[in-house]
Tab-separated table of C-alpha atoms in Angstrom:
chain	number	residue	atom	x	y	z
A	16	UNK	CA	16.183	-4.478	8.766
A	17	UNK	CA	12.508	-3.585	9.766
A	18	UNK	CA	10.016	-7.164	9.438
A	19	UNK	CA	6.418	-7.131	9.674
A	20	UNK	CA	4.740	-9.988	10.040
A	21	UNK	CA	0.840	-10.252	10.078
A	22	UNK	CA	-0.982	-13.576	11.955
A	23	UNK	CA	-4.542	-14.117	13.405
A	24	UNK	CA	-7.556	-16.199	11.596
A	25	UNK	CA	-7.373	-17.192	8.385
A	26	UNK	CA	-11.294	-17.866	7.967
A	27	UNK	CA	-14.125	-16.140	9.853
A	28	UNK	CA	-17.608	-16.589	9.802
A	29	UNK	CA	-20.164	-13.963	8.214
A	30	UNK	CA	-20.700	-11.910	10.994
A	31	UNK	CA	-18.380	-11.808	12.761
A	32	UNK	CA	-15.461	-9.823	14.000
A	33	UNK	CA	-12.059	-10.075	11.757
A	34	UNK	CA	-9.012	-10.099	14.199
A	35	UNK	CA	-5.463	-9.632	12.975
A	36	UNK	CA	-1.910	-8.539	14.439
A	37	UNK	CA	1.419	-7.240	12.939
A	38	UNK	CA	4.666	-7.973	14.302
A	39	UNK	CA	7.576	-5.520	14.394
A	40	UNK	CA	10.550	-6.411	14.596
A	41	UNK	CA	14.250	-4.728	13.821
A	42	UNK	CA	12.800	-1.450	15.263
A	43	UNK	CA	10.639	0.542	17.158
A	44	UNK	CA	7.135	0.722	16.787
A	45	UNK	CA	7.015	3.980	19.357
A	46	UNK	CA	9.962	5.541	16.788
A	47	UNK	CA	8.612	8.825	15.752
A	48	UNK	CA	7.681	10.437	12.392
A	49	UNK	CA	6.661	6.447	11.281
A	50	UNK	CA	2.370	5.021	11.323
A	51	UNK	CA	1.403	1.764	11.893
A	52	UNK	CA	-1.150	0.720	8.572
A	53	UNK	CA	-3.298	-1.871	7.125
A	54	UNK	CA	-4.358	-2.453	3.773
A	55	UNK	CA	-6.076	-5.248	2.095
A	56	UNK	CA	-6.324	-6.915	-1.166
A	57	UNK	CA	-9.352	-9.012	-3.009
A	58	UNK	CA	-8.209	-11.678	-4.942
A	59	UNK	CA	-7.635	-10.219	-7.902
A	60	UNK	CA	-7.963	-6.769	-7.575
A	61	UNK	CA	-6.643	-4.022	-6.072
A	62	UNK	CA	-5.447	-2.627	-3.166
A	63	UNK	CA	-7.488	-0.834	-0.345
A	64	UNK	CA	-6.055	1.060	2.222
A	65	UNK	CA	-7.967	0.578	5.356
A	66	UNK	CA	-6.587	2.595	8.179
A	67	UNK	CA	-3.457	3.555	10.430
A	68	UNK	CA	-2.931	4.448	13.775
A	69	UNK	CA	-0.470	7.027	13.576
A	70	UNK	CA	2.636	7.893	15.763
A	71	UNK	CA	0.655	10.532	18.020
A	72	UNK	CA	-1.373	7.620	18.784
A	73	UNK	CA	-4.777	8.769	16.579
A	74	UNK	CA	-6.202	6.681	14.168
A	75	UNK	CA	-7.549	7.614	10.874
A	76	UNK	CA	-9.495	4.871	9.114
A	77	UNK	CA	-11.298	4.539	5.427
A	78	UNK	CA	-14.459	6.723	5.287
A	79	UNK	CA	-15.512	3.077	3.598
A	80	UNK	CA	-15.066	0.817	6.433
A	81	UNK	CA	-15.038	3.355	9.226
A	82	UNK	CA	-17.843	2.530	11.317
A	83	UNK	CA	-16.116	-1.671	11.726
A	84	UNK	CA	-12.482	-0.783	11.965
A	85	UNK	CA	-10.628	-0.525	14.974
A	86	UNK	CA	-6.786	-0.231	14.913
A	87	UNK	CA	-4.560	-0.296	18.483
A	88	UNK	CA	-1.073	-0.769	19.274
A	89	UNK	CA	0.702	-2.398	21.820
A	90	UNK	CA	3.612	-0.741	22.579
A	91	UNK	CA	5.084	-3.243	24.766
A	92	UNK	CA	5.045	-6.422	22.519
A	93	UNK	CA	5.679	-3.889	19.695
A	94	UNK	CA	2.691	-4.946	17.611
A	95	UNK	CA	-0.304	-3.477	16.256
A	96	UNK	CA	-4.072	-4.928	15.439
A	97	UNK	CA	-6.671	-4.556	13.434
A	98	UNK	CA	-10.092	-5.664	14.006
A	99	UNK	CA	-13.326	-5.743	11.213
A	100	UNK	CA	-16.693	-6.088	12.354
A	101	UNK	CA	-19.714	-7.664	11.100
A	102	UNK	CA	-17.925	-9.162	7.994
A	103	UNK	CA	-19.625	-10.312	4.939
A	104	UNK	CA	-17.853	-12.421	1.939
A	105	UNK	CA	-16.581	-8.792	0.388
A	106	UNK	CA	-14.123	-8.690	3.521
A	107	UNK	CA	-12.328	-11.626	1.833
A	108	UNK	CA	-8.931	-10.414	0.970
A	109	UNK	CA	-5.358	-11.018	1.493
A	110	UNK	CA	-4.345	-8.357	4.476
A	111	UNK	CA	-1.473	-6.490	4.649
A	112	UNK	CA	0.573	-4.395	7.685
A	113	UNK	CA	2.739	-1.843	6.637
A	114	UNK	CA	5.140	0.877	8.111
A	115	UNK	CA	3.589	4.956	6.970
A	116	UNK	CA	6.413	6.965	6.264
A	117	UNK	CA	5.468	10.658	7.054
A	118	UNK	CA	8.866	12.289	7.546
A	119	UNK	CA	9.458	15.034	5.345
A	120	UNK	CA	8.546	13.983	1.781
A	121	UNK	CA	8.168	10.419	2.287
A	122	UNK	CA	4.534	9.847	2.382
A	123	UNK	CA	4.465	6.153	1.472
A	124	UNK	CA	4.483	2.467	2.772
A	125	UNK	CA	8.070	1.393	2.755
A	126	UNK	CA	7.900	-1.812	4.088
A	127	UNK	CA	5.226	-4.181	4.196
A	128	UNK	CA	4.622	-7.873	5.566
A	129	UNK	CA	4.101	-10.295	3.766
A	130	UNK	CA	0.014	-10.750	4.031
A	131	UNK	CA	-2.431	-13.364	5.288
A	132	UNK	CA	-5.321	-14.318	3.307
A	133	UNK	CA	-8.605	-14.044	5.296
A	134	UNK	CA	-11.364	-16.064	4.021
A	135	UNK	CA	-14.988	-15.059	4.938
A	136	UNK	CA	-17.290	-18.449	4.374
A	137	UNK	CA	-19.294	-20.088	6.848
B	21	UNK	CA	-11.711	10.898	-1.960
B	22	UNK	CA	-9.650	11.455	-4.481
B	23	UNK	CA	-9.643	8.889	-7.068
B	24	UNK	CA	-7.249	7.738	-8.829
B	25	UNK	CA	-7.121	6.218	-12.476
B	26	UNK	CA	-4.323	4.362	-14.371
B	27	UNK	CA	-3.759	3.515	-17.644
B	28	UNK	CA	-3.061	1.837	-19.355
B	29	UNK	CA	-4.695	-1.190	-17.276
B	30	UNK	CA	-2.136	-4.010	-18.945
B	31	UNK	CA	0.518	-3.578	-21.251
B	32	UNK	CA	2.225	-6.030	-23.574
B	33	UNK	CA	6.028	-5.223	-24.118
B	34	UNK	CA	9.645	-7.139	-24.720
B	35	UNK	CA	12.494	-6.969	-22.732
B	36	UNK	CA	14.514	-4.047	-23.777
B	37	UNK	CA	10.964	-1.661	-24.451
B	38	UNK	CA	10.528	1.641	-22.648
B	39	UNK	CA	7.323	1.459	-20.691
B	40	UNK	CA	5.519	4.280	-19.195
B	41	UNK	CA	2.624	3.823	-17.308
B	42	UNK	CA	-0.018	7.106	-16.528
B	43	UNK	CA	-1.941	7.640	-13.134
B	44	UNK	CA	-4.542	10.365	-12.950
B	45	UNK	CA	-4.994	12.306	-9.535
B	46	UNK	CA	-9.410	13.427	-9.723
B	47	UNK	CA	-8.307	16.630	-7.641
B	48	UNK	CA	-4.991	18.299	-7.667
B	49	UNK	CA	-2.604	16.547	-5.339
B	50	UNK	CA	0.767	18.538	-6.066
B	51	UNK	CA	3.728	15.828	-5.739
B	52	UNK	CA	2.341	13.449	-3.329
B	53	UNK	CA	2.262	10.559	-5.261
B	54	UNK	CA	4.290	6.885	-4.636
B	55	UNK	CA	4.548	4.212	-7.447
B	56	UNK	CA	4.411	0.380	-6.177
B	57	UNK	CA	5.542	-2.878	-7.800
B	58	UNK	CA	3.811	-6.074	-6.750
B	59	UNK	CA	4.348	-9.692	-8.225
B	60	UNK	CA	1.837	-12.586	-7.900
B	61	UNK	CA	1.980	-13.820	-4.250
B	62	UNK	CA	4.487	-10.801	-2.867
B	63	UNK	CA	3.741	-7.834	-1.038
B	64	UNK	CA	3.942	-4.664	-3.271
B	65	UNK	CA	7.534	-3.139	-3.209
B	66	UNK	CA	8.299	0.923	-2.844
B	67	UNK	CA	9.494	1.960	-6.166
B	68	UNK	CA	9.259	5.767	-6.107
B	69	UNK	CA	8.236	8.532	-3.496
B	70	UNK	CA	7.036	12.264	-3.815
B	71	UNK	CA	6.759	11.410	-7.769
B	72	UNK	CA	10.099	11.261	-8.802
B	73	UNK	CA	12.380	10.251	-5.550
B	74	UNK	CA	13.734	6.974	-6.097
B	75	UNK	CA	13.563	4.856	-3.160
B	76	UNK	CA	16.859	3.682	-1.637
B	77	UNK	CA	17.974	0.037	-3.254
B	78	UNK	CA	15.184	0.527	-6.962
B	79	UNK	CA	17.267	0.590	-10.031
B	80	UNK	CA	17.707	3.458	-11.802
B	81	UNK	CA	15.761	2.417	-15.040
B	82	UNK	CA	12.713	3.389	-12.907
B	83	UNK	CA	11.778	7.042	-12.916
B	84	UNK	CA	8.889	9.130	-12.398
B	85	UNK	CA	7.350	12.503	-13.316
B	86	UNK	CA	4.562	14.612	-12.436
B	87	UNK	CA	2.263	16.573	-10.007
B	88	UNK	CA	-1.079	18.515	-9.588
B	89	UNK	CA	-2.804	15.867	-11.506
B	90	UNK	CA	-1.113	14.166	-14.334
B	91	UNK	CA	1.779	11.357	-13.462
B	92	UNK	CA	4.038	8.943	-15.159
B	93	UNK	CA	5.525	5.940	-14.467
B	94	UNK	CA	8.913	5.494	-16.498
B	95	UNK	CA	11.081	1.879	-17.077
B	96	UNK	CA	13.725	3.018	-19.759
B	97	UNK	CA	14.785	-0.685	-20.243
B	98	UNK	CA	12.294	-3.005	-19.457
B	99	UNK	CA	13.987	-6.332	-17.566
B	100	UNK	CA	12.810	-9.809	-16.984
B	101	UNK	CA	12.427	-9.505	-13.373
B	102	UNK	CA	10.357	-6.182	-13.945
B	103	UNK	CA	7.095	-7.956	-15.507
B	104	UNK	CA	5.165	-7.197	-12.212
B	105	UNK	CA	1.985	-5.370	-11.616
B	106	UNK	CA	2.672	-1.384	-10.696
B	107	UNK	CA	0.153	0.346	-8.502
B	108	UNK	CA	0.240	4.638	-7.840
B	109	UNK	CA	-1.066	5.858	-4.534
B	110	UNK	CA	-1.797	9.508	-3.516
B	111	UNK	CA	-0.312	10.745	-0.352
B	112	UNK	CA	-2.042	14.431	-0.765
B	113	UNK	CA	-4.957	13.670	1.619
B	114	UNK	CA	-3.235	11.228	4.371
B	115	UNK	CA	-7.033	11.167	5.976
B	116	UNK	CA	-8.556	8.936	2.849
B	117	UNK	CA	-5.045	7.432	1.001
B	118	UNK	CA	-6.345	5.722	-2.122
B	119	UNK	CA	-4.682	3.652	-4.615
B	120	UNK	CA	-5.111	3.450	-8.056
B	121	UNK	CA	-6.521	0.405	-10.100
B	122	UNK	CA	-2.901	-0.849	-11.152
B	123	UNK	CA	-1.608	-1.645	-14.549
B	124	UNK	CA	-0.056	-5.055	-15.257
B	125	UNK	CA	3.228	-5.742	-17.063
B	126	UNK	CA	3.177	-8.498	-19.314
B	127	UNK	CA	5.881	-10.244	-21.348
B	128	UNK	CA	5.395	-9.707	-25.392
């Protein structure tokens, strides 16, 4: 069974840089047809999809946040990251990894971790 | 992007009810469309793919319908563990995937 598990600071300053990483485990993260995402959640509200590196390798990220995200993988610890830039207190959300599905007509996030709530606040 | 607009945003209903639950696509996305069930402190939960494919291991009670615009969100027999929050997303343009505002399922 595929786990994701998301870790990295739970409170950043205003600012500064957001840094988060997802776990995979009970696959590969190099197995085809499958992209690496992360989406985030304000408390209380809804969810925002904020970008995924997909399995070619290129990364596609919300026209929204575009110019702070950055999304990598490392293959060989069979993780993925996500970093924000210059934060402010509307960054404040609980984050969330998740798998892509693009074979055929999946299309969808079929499994998720569990999420980390990042606080911004000095 | 396309946006995306539920309705309605919470509903009220008893165990037993049939709830449907509407998301409108702002530009025609054919079937692309996945349906998501999230309860307070979880991650949200694959409940249906491609509009009406029923992920592996989701009861059959959930269904849903749909494409170009217009999509529904079926439980035929409302149970206690399905008072959750449900959340559609549209797969049509994979370069800007947007969610929409979620509707809320609350006990009667």
């Amino acid at each position: 069974q595929l786990q994701l598990q998301e870790s990295g600071s739970g409170l950043v300053k205003p600012s500064q840089t957001l840094s988060l990483t997802c776990a995979v485990s009970g696959g590969s993260i190099s197995s085809g047809g499958y992209s690496w995402s992360w989406i985030r959640q304000p408390p209380g509200k809804g969810l925002e999809w904020i970008g995924y590196i997909y399995h070619s390798g290129s990364t596609y990220y919300n026209p929204s946040l575009k110019s702070r995200v950055t999304i990598s993988v490392d293959r060989s610890k069979n993780q993925f990251s996500l970093k924000l830039s210059s934060v402010t207190a509307a960054d404040t959300a609980v984050y969330y990894c998740a798998r892509w599905d693009d074979y055929g007509d999946y299309r969808s996030f079929d499994y998720w971790g569990q999420g980390t709530l990042v606080t911004v606040s000095s | 992007d396309i946006q995306m607009t539920q309705s309605p945003s919470s509903v009220s209903a008893s165990v037993g009810d049939r709830v449907t639950i509407t998301c409108r696509a702002s530009q025609g996305i054919s079937s692309w469309l996945a349906w998501y069930q999230q309860k307070p402190g979880k991650a949200p939960k694959l409940l249906i793919y491609a509009a009406s494919s029923l992920q592996s291991g989701v009861p059959s009670r959930f269904s849903g319908s749909g494409s170009g615009t217009d999509f529904t969100l079926t439980i035929s027999s409302l149970q206690p563990e399905d008072f959750a929050t449900y959340y559609c997303q549209q797969a049509n343009s994979f370069l800007a995937l947007t969610f929409g505002g979620g509707t809320k399922v609350e006990i009667k």
